[in-house]
Short mmCIF file of C-alpha atoms and ligand atoms in Angstrom, two decimals:
data_model
loop_
_atom_site.label_atom_id
_atom_site.label_comp_id
_atom_site.label_asym_id
_atom_site.label_seq_id
_atom_site.Cartn_x
_atom_site.Cartn_y
_atom_site.Cartn_z
CA MET A 1 19.17 2.40 12.68
CA PRO A 2 17.14 1.07 9.64
CA PRO A 3 14.57 3.31 8.29
CA GLU A 4 10.83 2.60 8.36
CA PHE A 5 10.52 2.82 4.40
CA ALA A 6 12.84 1.97 1.82
CA ASP A 7 12.82 1.71 -2.02
CA VAL A 8 14.44 -1.74 -2.41
CA LEU A 9 14.84 -3.58 0.83
CA ILE A 10 17.24 -6.55 0.49
CA VAL A 11 17.15 -9.50 3.10
CA GLY A 12 20.23 -11.24 3.49
CA GLY A 13 23.90 -10.04 2.67
CA GLY A 14 25.35 -13.03 1.38
CA PRO A 15 27.44 -12.53 -1.71
CA THR A 16 24.19 -12.50 -4.13
CA GLY A 17 22.63 -9.84 -1.52
CA ALA A 18 25.67 -7.90 -1.38
CA ALA A 19 26.39 -7.86 -5.02
CA LEU A 20 22.61 -6.25 -5.73
CA THR A 21 23.37 -3.51 -3.17
CA LEU A 22 26.58 -2.52 -4.85
CA ALA A 23 25.06 -2.52 -8.39
CA LEU A 24 22.39 -0.15 -7.14
CA ARG A 25 24.38 2.05 -5.04
CA ASN A 26 24.45 4.81 -7.49
CA SER A 27 20.92 4.43 -8.33
CA GLY A 28 19.42 7.35 -6.09
CA LEU A 29 17.15 4.97 -4.84
CA ASP A 30 17.00 4.27 -1.10
CA VAL A 31 18.51 0.67 -0.61
CA VAL A 32 18.41 -1.02 2.96
CA LEU A 33 20.36 -4.32 3.22
CA LEU A 34 19.33 -6.69 6.37
CA GLU A 35 21.88 -9.19 7.35
CA ALA A 36 21.86 -11.38 10.31
CA LYS A 37 25.66 -11.97 11.12
CA GLU A 38 27.11 -9.34 12.87
CA CYS A 39 30.53 -10.04 11.40
CA LEU A 40 31.58 -10.75 8.03
CA SER A 41 31.61 -14.87 7.24
CA SER A 42 35.06 -16.90 7.51
CA ASP A 43 33.26 -19.56 5.56
CA PRO A 44 35.95 -21.67 3.94
CA ARG A 45 34.09 -22.77 1.15
CA PRO A 46 35.94 -22.43 -2.27
CA LEU A 47 34.11 -20.89 -4.91
CA ALA A 48 34.79 -21.47 -9.01
CA LEU A 49 33.68 -18.20 -10.49
CA SER A 50 33.16 -18.17 -14.32
CA TYR A 51 34.98 -15.77 -16.41
CA GLY A 52 31.29 -14.09 -16.76
CA SER A 53 31.14 -13.54 -13.30
CA ARG A 54 34.69 -11.57 -13.06
CA LEU A 55 33.43 -9.22 -16.06
CA ILE A 56 30.26 -8.61 -13.61
CA LEU A 57 32.69 -8.26 -10.64
CA GLU A 58 34.67 -5.55 -12.49
CA ARG A 59 31.68 -3.84 -13.60
CA LEU A 60 30.89 -3.45 -10.09
CA GLY A 61 34.22 -2.29 -9.39
CA VAL A 62 35.34 -5.24 -6.77
CA TRP A 63 37.25 -7.57 -8.73
CA ALA A 64 40.66 -5.77 -8.03
CA GLN A 65 39.63 -5.99 -4.25
CA VAL A 66 39.26 -9.83 -4.43
CA ALA A 67 42.36 -11.35 -2.85
CA ALA A 68 44.48 -13.54 -5.06
CA PRO A 69 42.16 -15.16 -7.40
CA THR A 70 43.66 -18.05 -9.01
CA PRO A 71 42.63 -18.84 -12.79
CA ILE A 72 41.48 -22.04 -14.10
CA LEU A 73 42.91 -22.32 -17.44
CA SER A 74 41.23 -25.89 -17.94
CA ILE A 75 39.22 -28.64 -16.38
CA HIS A 76 40.00 -32.42 -16.65
CA VAL A 77 36.65 -34.60 -16.65
CA SER A 78 36.79 -38.03 -16.01
CA GLN A 79 34.77 -41.00 -14.25
CA ARG A 80 36.37 -43.72 -11.77
CA GLY A 81 36.14 -47.14 -12.99
CA GLY A 82 35.70 -46.05 -16.45
CA PHE A 83 37.26 -44.82 -19.68
CA GLY A 84 36.76 -41.82 -21.58
CA CYS A 85 37.55 -38.13 -20.01
CA SER A 86 37.39 -34.77 -21.66
CA VAL A 87 39.57 -31.64 -21.28
CA LEU A 88 38.16 -28.39 -21.70
CA ASN A 89 40.31 -25.26 -22.12
CA ALA A 90 40.06 -21.43 -22.07
CA SER A 91 41.11 -21.32 -25.59
CA HIS A 92 38.21 -23.47 -26.82
CA ALA A 93 35.77 -20.85 -25.38
CA ASP A 94 37.80 -17.81 -26.46
CA VAL A 95 38.45 -16.36 -23.09
CA PRO A 96 41.77 -15.95 -21.23
CA ALA A 97 40.68 -18.02 -18.47
CA LEU A 98 37.83 -20.44 -18.03
CA GLY A 99 37.41 -19.01 -14.45
CA TYR A 100 39.06 -18.25 -10.78
CA VAL A 101 38.71 -19.88 -7.46
CA VAL A 102 38.36 -17.46 -4.48
CA SER A 103 37.09 -18.18 -1.11
CA TYR A 104 33.90 -17.39 -0.18
CA GLY A 105 34.96 -15.49 3.11
CA GLU A 106 37.33 -13.16 0.86
CA LEU A 107 34.76 -12.52 -1.72
CA GLN A 108 32.50 -11.40 1.15
CA SER A 109 34.86 -8.93 2.44
CA ALA A 110 35.38 -7.54 -1.04
CA LEU A 111 31.65 -6.95 -1.81
CA GLN A 112 31.44 -5.69 1.87
CA ASN A 113 33.72 -2.75 1.34
CA ASN A 114 32.28 0.62 0.41
CA GLN A 115 28.51 -1.02 1.36
CA THR A 116 25.83 1.47 2.74
CA GLY A 117 22.65 1.20 4.15
CA CYS A 118 24.03 -2.40 5.31
CA PHE A 119 22.54 -3.50 8.63
CA ARG A 120 24.31 -6.17 10.57
CA GLY A 121 22.93 -8.21 13.23
CA ALA A 122 19.43 -7.65 11.75
CA THR A 123 17.32 -11.02 11.59
CA VAL A 124 14.04 -11.04 9.43
CA LEU A 125 11.82 -12.89 11.22
CA ARG A 126 8.84 -12.51 9.25
CA ILE A 127 7.94 -11.29 5.27
CA GLU A 128 4.68 -9.81 4.01
CA SER A 129 3.99 -9.36 0.27
CA GLY A 130 1.31 -7.24 -0.49
CA GLU A 131 0.33 -5.73 -3.69
CA GLU A 132 1.18 -1.90 -2.63
CA ALA A 133 4.20 -3.03 -0.93
CA ALA A 134 6.14 -5.39 1.01
CA ARG A 135 7.21 -5.94 4.72
CA ALA A 136 9.81 -7.39 7.11
CA GLU A 137 9.92 -7.79 10.54
CA PHE A 138 13.42 -8.14 12.05
CA SER A 139 14.84 -7.93 15.31
CA TYR A 140 17.78 -5.27 15.58
CA LEU A 141 19.72 -4.40 18.80
CA GLY A 142 17.18 -6.09 21.36
CA SER A 143 13.90 -4.90 19.88
CA MET A 144 11.27 -5.93 17.06
CA ARG A 145 11.40 -3.27 14.10
CA GLN A 146 9.90 -3.20 10.29
CA VAL A 147 10.61 -1.60 7.14
CA THR A 148 8.59 -1.25 4.29
CA ALA A 149 9.55 -1.23 0.81
CA LYS A 150 8.40 -1.16 -2.78
CA LEU A 151 10.37 -3.84 -3.89
CA LEU A 152 11.58 -6.72 -1.27
CA VAL A 153 14.44 -8.99 -2.25
CA ILE A 154 15.01 -12.35 -0.69
CA ALA A 155 18.67 -13.15 -0.58
CA GLU A 156 18.65 -15.03 2.62
CA GLY A 157 20.14 -18.51 1.15
CA GLY A 158 16.55 -20.27 1.43
CA ARG A 159 16.60 -22.08 4.60
CA GLY A 160 14.00 -19.62 6.16
CA LEU A 161 11.75 -19.59 3.24
CA GLU A 162 9.34 -22.41 4.59
CA GLY A 163 7.23 -20.30 6.42
CA VAL A 164 6.89 -17.51 4.17
CA GLU A 165 3.25 -17.47 2.93
CA GLY A 166 3.11 -17.49 -1.22
CA VAL A 167 6.66 -19.34 -1.59
CA THR A 168 6.28 -23.02 -2.84
CA GLN A 169 9.65 -24.69 -2.73
CA ARG A 170 10.70 -28.00 -4.60
CA GLU A 171 13.07 -29.85 -2.77
CA LYS A 172 15.40 -33.21 -3.86
CA ASP A 173 17.70 -34.64 -1.17
CA TYR A 174 20.71 -36.13 -2.75
CA HIS A 175 21.75 -37.69 0.64
CA GLN A 176 25.29 -36.42 -0.09
CA SER A 177 27.38 -33.98 1.69
CA ALA A 178 30.25 -31.93 0.46
CA VAL A 179 33.81 -32.09 2.49
CA VAL A 180 35.89 -29.06 1.93
CA THR A 181 39.36 -28.39 2.99
CA GLN A 182 42.55 -27.41 1.08
CA VAL A 183 45.44 -29.81 0.46
CA VAL A 184 48.84 -29.97 -1.36
CA SER A 185 49.70 -32.32 -4.03
CA ARG A 186 53.16 -33.81 -4.95
CA LEU A 187 52.92 -32.60 -8.37
CA LEU A 188 52.02 -29.23 -9.21
CA HIS A 189 48.37 -28.33 -10.42
CA CYS A 190 49.39 -26.03 -13.43
CA ASN A 191 46.09 -24.29 -13.06
CA VAL A 192 44.26 -27.57 -14.08
CA ALA A 193 40.62 -28.09 -12.12
CA TYR A 194 40.01 -31.93 -12.03
CA GLU A 195 36.07 -33.09 -11.73
CA ARG A 196 36.01 -36.67 -10.88
CA PHE A 197 32.76 -38.43 -11.20
CA THR A 198 32.53 -41.72 -8.60
CA PRO A 199 29.61 -43.77 -7.83
CA GLN A 200 29.60 -42.12 -4.45
CA GLY A 201 29.68 -38.63 -5.65
CA PRO A 202 31.82 -36.30 -7.70
CA ILE A 203 34.90 -35.13 -6.21
CA ALA A 204 36.61 -31.75 -7.27
CA LEU A 205 39.97 -30.31 -7.17
CA LEU A 206 40.40 -26.82 -7.96
CA PRO A 207 43.77 -24.89 -8.23
CA PHE A 208 44.16 -22.46 -5.39
CA GLY A 209 47.00 -20.58 -5.04
CA GLU A 210 49.80 -23.33 -4.67
CA LYS A 211 47.12 -25.72 -3.10
CA LEU A 212 44.02 -27.17 -4.01
CA ALA A 213 41.00 -26.77 -2.68
CA LEU A 214 39.00 -29.95 -2.50
CA VAL A 215 35.01 -30.27 -2.67
CA TRP A 216 34.73 -34.40 -1.91
CA THR A 217 30.83 -35.36 -2.04
CA THR A 218 30.26 -38.53 -0.87
CA GLY A 219 27.44 -39.99 1.73
CA PRO A 220 26.59 -37.98 4.99
CA HIS A 221 28.47 -40.86 7.05
CA VAL A 222 31.15 -41.10 4.94
CA ALA A 223 31.62 -37.30 5.30
CA ASP A 224 31.49 -37.39 8.95
CA MET A 225 34.33 -40.14 9.15
CA LEU A 226 36.33 -38.19 6.66
CA CYS A 227 36.30 -34.92 8.80
CA GLY A 228 37.20 -37.34 11.62
CA LEU A 229 39.96 -39.00 10.43
CA ASN A 230 43.64 -37.91 11.02
CA ASP A 231 45.38 -36.09 8.65
CA THR A 232 47.62 -38.71 7.46
CA LEU A 233 44.82 -41.38 7.05
CA PHE A 234 42.64 -38.66 5.07
CA LEU A 235 45.41 -38.10 2.57
CA GLN A 236 45.68 -41.94 2.04
CA ARG A 237 41.64 -42.24 1.73
CA LEU A 238 41.95 -39.34 -0.96
CA HIS A 239 44.80 -40.44 -2.79
CA GLN A 240 43.30 -44.05 -2.96
CA HIS A 241 39.69 -42.29 -4.13
CA PHE A 242 40.94 -39.53 -6.85
CA GLY A 243 43.70 -41.50 -8.31
CA ASP A 244 47.38 -40.75 -9.25
CA ARG A 245 47.02 -37.87 -11.27
CA LEU A 246 48.17 -35.45 -9.05
CA GLY A 247 50.79 -37.91 -7.46
CA GLY A 248 49.31 -38.15 -4.11
CA PHE A 249 48.93 -35.54 -1.55
CA THR A 250 51.14 -34.19 1.50
CA GLU A 251 49.35 -31.92 3.46
CA THR A 252 45.91 -31.18 4.31
CA GLY A 253 44.02 -28.16 6.18
CA ARG A 254 40.69 -28.29 8.53
CA ARG A 255 37.87 -30.19 7.06
CA VAL A 256 34.50 -29.06 7.07
CA SER A 257 31.16 -30.58 5.46
CA PHE A 258 28.14 -29.21 4.03
CA PRO A 259 24.88 -31.29 3.41
CA LEU A 260 23.72 -31.08 -0.25
CA LYS A 261 20.25 -30.72 -1.51
CA LEU A 262 18.62 -29.42 -4.55
CA ARG A 263 15.82 -26.82 -3.44
CA TYR A 264 14.00 -24.30 -5.40
CA ALA A 265 11.13 -21.70 -5.42
CA THR A 266 8.66 -22.83 -8.11
CA THR A 267 8.76 -18.95 -9.25
CA PRO A 268 11.19 -16.47 -8.32
CA THR A 269 8.71 -13.80 -7.50
CA MET A 270 5.70 -12.97 -5.17
CA PRO A 271 3.60 -9.41 -5.33
CA ARG A 272 6.53 -6.98 -4.67
CA THR A 273 8.93 -9.23 -4.02
CA VAL A 274 12.03 -11.02 -5.79
CA ILE A 275 13.69 -14.02 -4.36
CA LEU A 276 17.24 -14.72 -5.67
CA GLY A 277 20.47 -16.39 -5.58
CA ASN A 278 20.28 -19.61 -3.37
CA ALA A 279 17.34 -18.82 -1.87
CA ALA A 280 15.55 -19.00 -5.52
CA GLN A 281 18.14 -22.26 -6.22
CA THR A 282 19.98 -24.02 -4.32
CA LEU A 283 22.35 -26.56 -6.42
CA HIS A 284 24.50 -29.38 -5.93
CA PRO A 285 28.07 -27.91 -6.30
CA VAL A 286 28.84 -30.50 -8.99
CA ALA A 287 29.65 -28.13 -11.87
CA GLY A 288 30.37 -24.85 -9.33
CA GLN A 289 27.40 -22.98 -10.88
CA GLY A 290 25.30 -21.90 -7.66
CA PHE A 291 26.85 -18.70 -6.89
CA ASN A 292 27.60 -17.92 -10.78
CA LEU A 293 23.60 -18.10 -11.55
CA GLY A 294 23.07 -16.11 -7.91
CA LEU A 295 25.36 -13.44 -9.69
CA ARG A 296 23.72 -13.40 -12.77
CA ASP A 297 20.36 -13.04 -10.83
CA SER A 298 21.58 -9.86 -9.19
CA TRP A 299 23.05 -8.56 -11.88
CA GLU A 300 19.98 -8.81 -14.27
CA LEU A 301 17.83 -7.55 -11.59
CA SER A 302 19.81 -4.40 -11.02
CA GLU A 303 19.90 -3.59 -14.67
CA ILE A 304 16.23 -4.16 -14.88
CA ILE A 305 15.79 -1.74 -11.79
CA LEU A 306 18.11 0.73 -13.14
CA ARG A 307 16.54 1.09 -16.60
CA SER A 308 13.09 1.73 -15.06
CA ASP A 309 11.47 4.70 -13.60
CA GLU A 310 10.87 4.80 -9.98
CA GLN A 311 7.15 4.16 -10.14
CA GLN A 312 7.74 0.97 -12.10
CA LEU A 313 9.72 -0.49 -9.01
CA GLY A 314 8.23 -3.73 -7.66
CA THR A 315 5.32 -3.49 -10.15
CA SER A 316 3.92 -6.89 -11.71
CA GLU A 317 5.27 -5.56 -14.91
CA MET A 318 8.76 -5.39 -13.61
CA LEU A 319 8.48 -8.67 -11.95
CA ARG A 320 7.39 -10.35 -15.22
CA THR A 321 10.22 -8.89 -16.92
CA TYR A 322 12.63 -10.45 -14.36
CA ARG A 323 10.92 -13.67 -14.62
CA ALA A 324 10.86 -13.90 -18.26
CA ARG A 325 14.55 -12.96 -18.28
CA ARG A 326 15.75 -15.29 -15.83
CA ARG A 327 13.46 -18.67 -17.03
CA LEU A 328 15.90 -19.93 -19.28
CA ASP A 329 19.52 -19.49 -17.07
CA ARG A 330 17.57 -20.67 -14.03
CA TYR A 331 16.00 -23.61 -15.17
CA GLY A 332 18.85 -24.64 -17.55
CA GLY A 333 21.13 -24.20 -14.10
CA ILE A 334 18.77 -26.51 -12.37
CA PHE A 335 18.35 -29.00 -14.86
CA PHE A 336 21.75 -29.20 -16.31
CA THR A 337 23.02 -29.86 -12.47
CA ASP A 338 20.41 -32.30 -11.70
CA THR A 339 21.01 -34.33 -14.55
CA LEU A 340 24.96 -34.41 -14.44
CA LEU A 341 24.33 -35.83 -10.92
CA THR A 342 22.00 -38.44 -11.95
CA LEU A 343 23.61 -39.39 -15.15
CA PHE A 344 26.92 -39.84 -13.19
CA SER A 345 25.82 -41.25 -10.01
CA SER A 346 24.81 -44.66 -11.77
CA ASP A 347 27.84 -47.62 -11.13
CA SER A 348 26.08 -49.96 -13.92
CA ALA A 349 28.58 -51.06 -16.46
CA PRO A 350 26.14 -49.95 -19.55
CA LEU A 351 25.90 -46.71 -18.24
CA ARG A 352 29.59 -46.30 -17.36
CA ALA A 353 30.05 -47.01 -21.20
CA VAL A 354 27.68 -44.70 -22.36
CA ARG A 355 29.19 -42.01 -20.15
CA GLY A 356 32.64 -43.11 -21.43
CA PHE A 357 31.81 -42.50 -25.16
CA GLY A 358 29.91 -39.21 -24.30
CA LEU A 359 33.34 -37.88 -22.49
CA ALA A 360 35.15 -39.11 -25.46
CA ALA A 361 32.78 -37.81 -27.82
CA LEU A 362 32.83 -34.22 -26.15
CA ASP A 363 36.58 -34.24 -26.19
CA ALA A 364 36.81 -34.80 -30.01
CA LEU A 365 33.94 -32.37 -30.68
CA PRO A 366 35.40 -28.68 -30.32
CA SER A 367 31.88 -27.07 -31.53
CA ALA A 368 30.25 -29.05 -28.40
CA LYS A 369 32.85 -28.09 -25.82
CA ARG A 370 32.42 -24.67 -26.94
CA PHE A 371 28.86 -24.56 -26.57
CA LEU A 372 29.13 -25.95 -23.10
CA MET A 373 31.95 -23.90 -22.10
CA ARG A 374 30.38 -20.82 -22.87
CA ARG A 375 26.95 -21.74 -21.40
CA MET A 376 28.96 -22.46 -18.12
CA ILE A 377 30.88 -19.42 -18.39
CA PHE A 378 28.04 -16.92 -19.25
CA GLY A 379 25.00 -18.53 -18.69
CA ALA A 380 21.68 -18.80 -20.92
CA ARG A 381 19.89 -15.73 -22.17
CA GLY A 382 15.98 -15.93 -22.62
C1 LIG B 1 30.86 -27.09 -0.77
C2 LIG B 1 30.35 -25.98 -1.68
C3 LIG B 1 31.19 -25.55 -2.72
C4 LIG B 1 30.44 -24.56 -3.58
N1 LIG B 1 30.97 -24.31 -4.70
C5 LIG B 1 30.69 -23.33 -5.81
C6 LIG B 1 31.41 -22.67 -6.66
O1 LIG B 1 32.61 -23.31 -6.85
N2 LIG B 1 31.02 -21.85 -7.55
C7 LIG B 1 29.58 -21.49 -7.25
O2 LIG B 1 29.27 -20.37 -7.90
N3 LIG B 1 28.79 -21.71 -6.19
C8 LIG B 1 29.71 -22.92 -5.45
N4 LIG B 1 28.69 -22.98 -4.38
C9 LIG B 1 27.26 -22.36 -4.24
C10 LIG B 1 27.31 -21.10 -3.35
O3 LIG B 1 28.16 -21.18 -2.33
C11 LIG B 1 26.31 -20.35 -3.41
O4 LIG B 1 25.62 -20.41 -4.28
C12 LIG B 1 26.42 -19.11 -2.87
O5 LIG B 1 27.11 -18.88 -1.54
C13 LIG B 1 24.94 -18.24 -2.57
O6 LIG B 1 24.69 -16.92 -2.13
P1 LIG B 1 23.88 -16.31 -1.37
O7 LIG B 1 24.02 -14.66 -1.18
O8 LIG B 1 22.52 -16.33 -2.28
O9 LIG B 1 23.25 -17.12 -0.13
P2 LIG B 1 24.17 -17.36 0.96
O10 LIG B 1 25.52 -17.39 0.57
O11 LIG B 1 23.63 -18.59 1.96
O12 LIG B 1 24.12 -16.05 2.07
C14 LIG B 1 22.89 -15.63 2.80
C15 LIG B 1 23.00 -14.57 3.77
O13 LIG B 1 21.55 -14.49 4.30
C16 LIG B 1 21.82 -14.23 5.78
N5 LIG B 1 20.39 -14.44 6.49
C17 LIG B 1 20.01 -15.88 6.38
N6 LIG B 1 18.91 -15.61 7.20
C18 LIG B 1 18.66 -14.33 7.19
C19 LIG B 1 17.86 -13.89 7.98
N7 LIG B 1 16.36 -14.28 8.45
N8 LIG B 1 17.49 -12.16 8.03
C20 LIG B 1 18.67 -11.57 7.71
N9 LIG B 1 19.77 -12.62 7.00
C21 LIG B 1 19.63 -13.69 6.76
C22 LIG B 1 22.81 -15.37 5.83
O14 LIG B 1 23.75 -14.96 7.21
C23 LIG B 1 23.94 -14.94 4.73
O15 LIG B 1 24.80 -14.21 4.84
C24 LIG B 1 28.96 -23.82 -3.26
C25 LIG B 1 28.38 -24.16 -2.47
C26 LIG B 1 28.81 -25.39 -1.36
C27 LIG B 1 28.28 -25.80 -0.42
#
């Protein structure tokens, strides 16, 4: 049964909340995690983890348990209907791989191993932040309960934050959905990830075992239509849309679509409370930054907690330190993703030419590539 008091209470056991729980496991603090789902997620979405995220997961002792991560050795960036492309290689950034593709579900099961203080089937319905403590009311095994904590961490993905007093969110609807599935191509992927910008939205093909994980962004109606097509027609559409670079496609798995929005809290803290991961900022998946940013949120918060004494837990000073440490990386991630989309979603001929020159210039400038890649891999430090 969850206790009535905790030092740290984490609401939401997705990958960000689970990573924070793991990071605090030897802290001597009473850490409680409440997760609404009864069972582990079988979410099919692929996650491209940066090399920096791998280093964090190694420090958390879970990297070896992540099932079959597929290395990304280079990324090929291009635009449909326009010239210019850029190839980013791991060697340009002095890392063995730019990142690794894993499935959300498999990452979750690696993170959930050896978790203590985690209560599944506990749905938080109300959160209250106060100067002395924060409180969460939740339903568990058919009755209402509450936990009071010195520090409350909201990591519930952001969907339930609207009614929480003190949280202001900004939202931008991209009017796009991502169709996610796995496909087999005629040519080998050779550990190259493809990011192709089209006026309807970006399309990403990521090496995933022998297959490719597809994230095809498009309008919501087209996404529904693509999910409903038979396999042969879907593969033909994909070939037309992506082009010949992988020689066409021969197999597809089940297709699922996700609506896409930018949504972020104007500040990631409230009294005695930190908001992190998707709850703090939900990004478009275009650059595969969302979870990487959320994992850095968790890691930095755990470092601040572990370096402070117990009296400082949840104090305004601790929250100020957290905000300052995360500001540049957080706003950098939001701005970079949103700008990329705005810049690449217009079909105007002059803009297409500017983008083409931009991609060609990036390809010719090793120092610009290195800067961009290291930012994407390790984030920005304030
Ligand atoms: C199509 C797609 C592709 C993506 N690709 C990438 C990628 O390549 N790389 C990358 O870094 N990111 C990617 N992302 C983003 C990534 O999925 C998210 O950033 C990541 O899942 C955020 O983790 P989280 O733990 O913060 O939130 P979530 O994954 O949303 O988890 C929140 C958890 O909180 C629980 N919860 C919700 N409400 C309550 C409640 N009231 N009480 C208790 N528990 C609750 C939920 O059950 C869930 O388990 C992608 C996203 C999409 C949609």
